Amino acid sequence: MQTSFTKKFFVLVLIAAVLVCFTQVTFGSSTKEKKKQLKEVQSQKDDISGELDEMKAKIRKSQNTLDSLSSQIDKKQEQIDEAETALQKTKAKIEERNEGLNKRLRAMYKSGTIGYVDVILGSNSVEELVTNVDMVQKIFSNDQTILTELKAQKTEIDEQETKLQEQKAALDKQKKERDEDQAVLVAQKKKLQDKYDTLSATESKLKDAIAKAQAAGGVVYSGGKWAFPLHSSYTLTSHYGEARSYESHPGVDLAVPTGTPVYAAQSGKVVTAGSYGGYGNAVMIYHGNNVTSVYGHNSRVVVSVGQTVKRGQLIAYAGSTGWSTGPHVHFEVRVNGSPVSTQPYIGIS
């Protein structure tokens, strides 16, 4: 009887051991597969990120060209306006000169013949006659010279305005082509951004799943007050939800000098510690209950993946790695993999 009981007990223990081993293998395999998927997604995301940077550079370059063309078009229009003003003034002078000449002609012509008789009859002496005839000839000669000059000036201005109009038309055509190119670039950027956002969402879900799996051994978030990630003064340079050209800012940026200590805002398990795409040297801590905190752009990380940290524990030193324009701490909170306002957690957003 004792032997039978012993055998049964041994069999039950053996079955339990097998189930435990099977569960561990299955869990490990699932986590390993998720990590593999995460690595692939991150690799694709990095590639898309690089393409996005190139596309943004192309768009900036294209925009600079468009701005230059617009400036050139504006200057050409100013020159055309100036030429048109000069042309109108010249036309007015020609009209004025023509009117004066016509008045003199009407006074000196009768029935289509030159009224030199009036000049002769009106002269009191030979000297006066010569003087009057010479004066009439000079008036005609002067009027004709001025008219010739004004007409030549008008022709020159007309040609200049025509040339300017042709140049402006060519610039307008270039700008239209550039506008079309710009529209294509923006459409391509949107496709890349959509793909990047999709990869980011997938990445967040995978990270969240891995974090929960890794923290299954004892990380349970029960709320409570969070510590501020800095013990030093800082400048809030970017708010949560701030509109960007490529995203809505998922956290807050706290400007501090490089090397400023960064602390865990809440207890949890480290799920990322090191280079991570645009975040540079980043630390991500899973706190349980699908809550994760992120600390980006560090110059150096002092924790490792799988490590359990306490609220207020040193985890990194601030820097400007990744997509950063200056030393600061990028801090964000994610719930179920999606960014949420940091206000309820650290008091600012």
mmCIF file with all atom_site columns, C-alpha atoms in Angstrom, residues 74-181:
data_model
loop_
_atom_site.group_PDB
_atom_site.id
_atom_site.type_symbol
_atom_site.label_atom_id
_atom_site.label_alt_id
_atom_site.label_comp_id
_atom_site.label_asym_id
_atom_site.label_entity_id
_atom_site.label_seq_id
_atom_site.pdbx_PDB_ins_code
_atom_site.Cartn_x
_atom_site.Cartn_y
_atom_site.Cartn_z
_atom_site.occupancy
_atom_site.B_iso_or_equiv
_atom_site.pdbx_formal_charge
_atom_site.auth_seq_id
_atom_site.auth_comp_id
_atom_site.auth_asym_id
_atom_site.auth_atom_id
_atom_site.pdbx_PDB_model_num
ATOM 1   C CA . ASP A 1 74  ? 8.288  89.430  -56.436 1.00 0.00 ? 74  ASP A CA 1
ATOM 2   C CA . LYS A 1 75  ? 11.373 91.364  -57.596 1.00 0.00 ? 75  LYS A CA 1
ATOM 3   C CA . LYS A 1 76  ? 10.478 90.811  -61.250 1.00 0.00 ? 76  LYS A CA 1
ATOM 4   C CA . GLN A 1 77  ? 6.968  92.065  -60.560 1.00 0.00 ? 77  GLN A CA 1
ATOM 5   C CA . GLU A 1 78  ? 8.437  95.178  -58.907 1.00 0.00 ? 78  GLU A CA 1
ATOM 6   C CA . GLN A 1 79  ? 10.621 95.761  -61.977 1.00 0.00 ? 79  GLN A CA 1
ATOM 7   C CA . ILE A 1 80  ? 7.612  95.250  -64.266 1.00 0.00 ? 80  ILE A CA 1
ATOM 8   C CA . ASP A 1 81  ? 5.597  97.721  -62.193 1.00 0.00 ? 81  ASP A CA 1
ATOM 9   C CA . GLU A 1 82  ? 8.456  100.247 -62.380 1.00 0.00 ? 82  GLU A CA 1
ATOM 10  C CA . ALA A 1 83  ? 8.739  99.739  -66.160 1.00 0.00 ? 83  ALA A CA 1
ATOM 11  C CA . GLU A 1 84  ? 4.971  100.159 -66.531 1.00 0.00 ? 84  GLU A CA 1
ATOM 12  C CA . THR A 1 85  ? 5.091  103.399 -64.512 1.00 0.00 ? 85  THR A CA 1
ATOM 13  C CA . ALA A 1 86  ? 7.973  104.712 -66.666 1.00 0.00 ? 86  ALA A CA 1
ATOM 14  C CA . LEU A 1 87  ? 6.093  103.681 -69.797 1.00 0.00 ? 87  LEU A CA 1
ATOM 15  C CA . GLN A 1 88  ? 2.966  105.549 -68.730 1.00 0.00 ? 88  GLN A CA 1
ATOM 16  C CA . LYS A 1 89  ? 5.023  108.664 -67.998 1.00 0.00 ? 89  LYS A CA 1
ATOM 17  C CA . THR A 1 90  ? 6.723  108.452 -71.408 1.00 0.00 ? 90  THR A CA 1
ATOM 18  C CA . LYS A 1 91  ? 3.365  107.982 -73.112 1.00 0.00 ? 91  LYS A CA 1
ATOM 19  C CA . ALA A 1 92  ? 2.061  111.064 -71.277 1.00 0.00 ? 92  ALA A CA 1
ATOM 20  C CA . LYS A 1 93  ? 5.076  113.083 -72.435 1.00 0.00 ? 93  LYS A CA 1
ATOM 21  C CA . ILE A 1 94  ? 4.554  111.928 -76.030 1.00 0.00 ? 94  ILE A CA 1
ATOM 22  C CA . GLU A 1 95  ? 0.877  112.897 -75.824 1.00 0.00 ? 95  GLU A CA 1
ATOM 23  C CA . GLU A 1 96  ? 1.825  116.279 -74.368 1.00 0.00 ? 96  GLU A CA 1
ATOM 24  C CA . ARG A 1 97  ? 4.473  116.870 -77.031 1.00 0.00 ? 97  ARG A CA 1
ATOM 25  C CA . ASN A 1 98  ? 2.107  115.733 -79.784 1.00 0.00 ? 98  ASN A CA 1
ATOM 26  C CA . GLU A 1 99  ? -0.596 118.069 -78.533 1.00 0.00 ? 99  GLU A CA 1
ATOM 27  C CA . GLY A 1 100 ? 1.802  121.030 -78.546 1.00 0.00 ? 100 GLY A CA 1
ATOM 28  C CA . LEU A 1 101 ? 2.990  120.203 -82.024 1.00 0.00 ? 101 LEU A CA 1
ATOM 29  C CA . ASN A 1 102 ? -0.582 119.790 -83.270 1.00 0.00 ? 102 ASN A CA 1
ATOM 30  C CA . LYS A 1 103 ? -1.505 123.200 -81.915 1.00 0.00 ? 103 LYS A CA 1
ATOM 31  C CA . ARG A 1 104 ? 1.388  124.789 -83.744 1.00 0.00 ? 104 ARG A CA 1
ATOM 32  C CA . LEU A 1 105 ? 0.575  122.832 -86.890 1.00 0.00 ? 105 LEU A CA 1
ATOM 33  C CA . ARG A 1 106 ? -3.060 123.900 -86.725 1.00 0.00 ? 106 ARG A CA 1
ATOM 34  C CA . ALA A 1 107 ? -1.924 127.518 -86.396 1.00 0.00 ? 107 ALA A CA 1
ATOM 35  C CA . MET A 1 108 ? 0.547  127.230 -89.256 1.00 0.00 ? 108 MET A CA 1
ATOM 36  C CA . TYR A 1 109 ? -1.363 125.000 -91.643 1.00 0.00 ? 109 TYR A CA 1
ATOM 37  C CA . LYS A 1 110 ? -4.362 126.120 -93.616 1.00 0.00 ? 110 LYS A CA 1
ATOM 38  C CA . SER A 1 111 ? -6.241 123.687 -95.804 1.00 0.00 ? 111 SER A CA 1
ATOM 39  C CA . GLY A 1 112 ? -3.308 121.278 -95.822 1.00 0.00 ? 112 GLY A CA 1
ATOM 40  C CA . THR A 1 113 ? -0.639 123.839 -96.961 1.00 0.00 ? 113 THR A CA 1
ATOM 41  C CA . ILE A 1 114 ? 2.101  125.469 -94.909 1.00 0.00 ? 114 ILE A CA 1
ATOM 42  C CA . GLY A 1 115 ? 1.177  129.040 -93.978 1.00 0.00 ? 115 GLY A CA 1
ATOM 43  C CA . TYR A 1 116 ? 4.538  130.586 -94.655 1.00 0.00 ? 116 TYR A CA 1
ATOM 44  C CA . VAL A 1 117 ? 2.659  133.509 -96.275 1.00 0.00 ? 117 VAL A CA 1
ATOM 45  C CA . ASP A 1 118 ? 1.430  134.491 -92.828 1.00 0.00 ? 118 ASP A CA 1
ATOM 46  C CA . VAL A 1 119 ? 4.991  134.451 -91.604 1.00 0.00 ? 119 VAL A CA 1
ATOM 47  C CA . ILE A 1 120 ? 6.126  136.624 -94.585 1.00 0.00 ? 120 ILE A CA 1
ATOM 48  C CA . LEU A 1 121 ? 3.220  139.020 -94.371 1.00 0.00 ? 121 LEU A CA 1
ATOM 49  C CA . GLY A 1 122 ? 3.569  139.310 -90.639 1.00 0.00 ? 122 GLY A CA 1
ATOM 50  C CA . SER A 1 123 ? 7.228  140.267 -90.880 1.00 0.00 ? 123 SER A CA 1
ATOM 51  C CA . ASN A 1 124 ? 8.082  143.987 -90.846 1.00 0.00 ? 124 ASN A CA 1
ATOM 52  C CA . SER A 1 125 ? 11.545 143.574 -92.304 1.00 0.00 ? 125 SER A CA 1
ATOM 53  C CA . VAL A 1 126 ? 13.784 141.125 -94.080 1.00 0.00 ? 126 VAL A CA 1
ATOM 54  C CA . GLU A 1 127 ? 15.678 140.494 -90.848 1.00 0.00 ? 127 GLU A CA 1
ATOM 55  C CA . GLU A 1 128 ? 12.447 139.744 -89.007 1.00 0.00 ? 128 GLU A CA 1
ATOM 56  C CA . LEU A 1 129 ? 11.318 137.494 -91.849 1.00 0.00 ? 129 LEU A CA 1
ATOM 57  C CA . VAL A 1 130 ? 14.526 135.467 -91.691 1.00 0.00 ? 130 VAL A CA 1
ATOM 58  C CA . THR A 1 131 ? 14.253 135.286 -87.931 1.00 0.00 ? 131 THR A CA 1
ATOM 59  C CA . ASN A 1 132 ? 10.603 134.118 -88.062 1.00 0.00 ? 132 ASN A CA 1
ATOM 60  C CA . VAL A 1 133 ? 11.283 131.449 -90.699 1.00 0.00 ? 133 VAL A CA 1
ATOM 61  C CA . ASP A 1 134 ? 14.340 130.229 -88.742 1.00 0.00 ? 134 ASP A CA 1
ATOM 62  C CA . MET A 1 135 ? 12.280 130.112 -85.533 1.00 0.00 ? 135 MET A CA 1
ATOM 63  C CA . VAL A 1 136 ? 9.557  128.059 -87.183 1.00 0.00 ? 136 VAL A CA 1
ATOM 64  C CA . GLN A 1 137 ? 12.096 125.611 -88.559 1.00 0.00 ? 137 GLN A CA 1
ATOM 65  C CA . LYS A 1 138 ? 13.770 125.279 -85.153 1.00 0.00 ? 138 LYS A CA 1
ATOM 66  C CA . ILE A 1 139 ? 10.434 124.646 -83.441 1.00 0.00 ? 139 ILE A CA 1
ATOM 67  C CA . PHE A 1 140 ? 9.609  121.868 -85.912 1.00 0.00 ? 140 PHE A CA 1
ATOM 68  C CA . SER A 1 141 ? 13.106 120.430 -85.690 1.00 0.00 ? 141 SER A CA 1
ATOM 69  C CA . ASN A 1 142 ? 13.061 120.489 -81.879 1.00 0.00 ? 142 ASN A CA 1
ATOM 70  C CA . ASP A 1 143 ? 9.599  118.920 -81.700 1.00 0.00 ? 143 ASP A CA 1
ATOM 71  C CA . GLN A 1 144 ? 10.577 116.194 -84.134 1.00 0.00 ? 144 GLN A CA 1
ATOM 72  C CA . THR A 1 145 ? 13.815 115.450 -82.210 1.00 0.00 ? 145 THR A CA 1
ATOM 73  C CA . ILE A 1 146 ? 11.997 115.191 -78.898 1.00 0.00 ? 146 ILE A CA 1
ATOM 74  C CA . LEU A 1 147 ? 9.274  113.042 -80.415 1.00 0.00 ? 147 LEU A CA 1
ATOM 75  C CA . THR A 1 148 ? 11.860 110.744 -81.960 1.00 0.00 ? 148 THR A CA 1
ATOM 76  C CA . GLU A 1 149 ? 13.655 110.413 -78.610 1.00 0.00 ? 149 GLU A CA 1
ATOM 77  C CA . LEU A 1 150 ? 10.416 109.787 -76.716 1.00 0.00 ? 150 LEU A CA 1
ATOM 78  C CA . LYS A 1 151 ? 9.282  107.164 -79.218 1.00 0.00 ? 151 LYS A CA 1
ATOM 79  C CA . ALA A 1 152 ? 12.686 105.457 -78.996 1.00 0.00 ? 152 ALA A CA 1
ATOM 80  C CA . GLN A 1 153 ? 12.414 105.549 -75.207 1.00 0.00 ? 153 GLN A CA 1
ATOM 81  C CA . LYS A 1 154 ? 8.909  104.098 -75.364 1.00 0.00 ? 154 LYS A CA 1
ATOM 82  C CA . THR A 1 155 ? 10.112 101.293 -77.661 1.00 0.00 ? 155 THR A CA 1
ATOM 83  C CA . GLU A 1 156 ? 12.965 100.516 -75.253 1.00 0.00 ? 156 GLU A CA 1
ATOM 84  C CA . ILE A 1 157 ? 10.644 100.433 -72.252 1.00 0.00 ? 157 ILE A CA 1
ATOM 85  C CA . ASP A 1 158 ? 8.151  98.270  -74.174 1.00 0.00 ? 158 ASP A CA 1
ATOM 86  C CA . GLU A 1 159 ? 10.917 95.797  -74.998 1.00 0.00 ? 159 GLU A CA 1
ATOM 87  C CA . GLN A 1 160 ? 12.143 95.851  -71.389 1.00 0.00 ? 160 GLN A CA 1
ATOM 88  C CA . GLU A 1 161 ? 8.648  95.199  -70.054 1.00 0.00 ? 161 GLU A CA 1
ATOM 89  C CA . THR A 1 162 ? 8.129  92.354  -72.549 1.00 0.00 ? 162 THR A CA 1
ATOM 90  C CA . LYS A 1 163 ? 11.443 90.811  -71.498 1.00 0.00 ? 163 LYS A CA 1
ATOM 91  C CA . LEU A 1 164 ? 10.536 91.139  -67.812 1.00 0.00 ? 164 LEU A CA 1
ATOM 92  C CA . GLN A 1 165 ? 7.126  89.574  -68.430 1.00 0.00 ? 165 GLN A CA 1
ATOM 93  C CA . GLU A 1 166 ? 8.810  86.632  -70.208 1.00 0.00 ? 166 GLU A CA 1
ATOM 94  C CA . GLN A 1 167 ? 11.262 86.203  -67.320 1.00 0.00 ? 167 GLN A CA 1
ATOM 95  C CA . LYS A 1 168 ? 8.426  86.320  -64.782 1.00 0.00 ? 168 LYS A CA 1
ATOM 96  C CA . ALA A 1 169 ? 6.449  83.760  -66.808 1.00 0.00 ? 169 ALA A CA 1
ATOM 97  C CA . ALA A 1 170 ? 9.499  81.461  -66.788 1.00 0.00 ? 170 ALA A CA 1
ATOM 98  C CA . LEU A 1 171 ? 9.839  81.891  -63.011 1.00 0.00 ? 171 LEU A CA 1
ATOM 99  C CA . ASP A 1 172 ? 6.118  81.241  -62.530 1.00 0.00 ? 172 ASP A CA 1
ATOM 100 C CA . LYS A 1 173 ? 6.509  78.046  -64.532 1.00 0.00 ? 173 LYS A CA 1
ATOM 101 C CA . GLN A 1 174 ? 9.499  76.954  -62.428 1.00 0.00 ? 174 GLN A CA 1
ATOM 102 C CA . LYS A 1 175 ? 7.588  77.697  -59.231 1.00 0.00 ? 175 LYS A CA 1
ATOM 103 C CA . LYS A 1 176 ? 4.580  75.732  -60.429 1.00 0.00 ? 176 LYS A CA 1
ATOM 104 C CA . GLU A 1 177 ? 6.832  72.733  -61.200 1.00 0.00 ? 177 GLU A CA 1
ATOM 105 C CA . ARG A 1 178 ? 8.509  73.099  -57.801 1.00 0.00 ? 178 ARG A CA 1
ATOM 106 C CA . ASP A 1 179 ? 5.100  73.309  -56.108 1.00 0.00 ? 179 ASP A CA 1
ATOM 107 C CA . GLU A 1 180 ? 4.163  70.036  -57.798 1.00 0.00 ? 180 GLU A CA 1
ATOM 108 C CA . ASP A 1 181 ? 7.474  68.445  -56.720 1.00 0.00 ? 181 ASP A CA 1
#
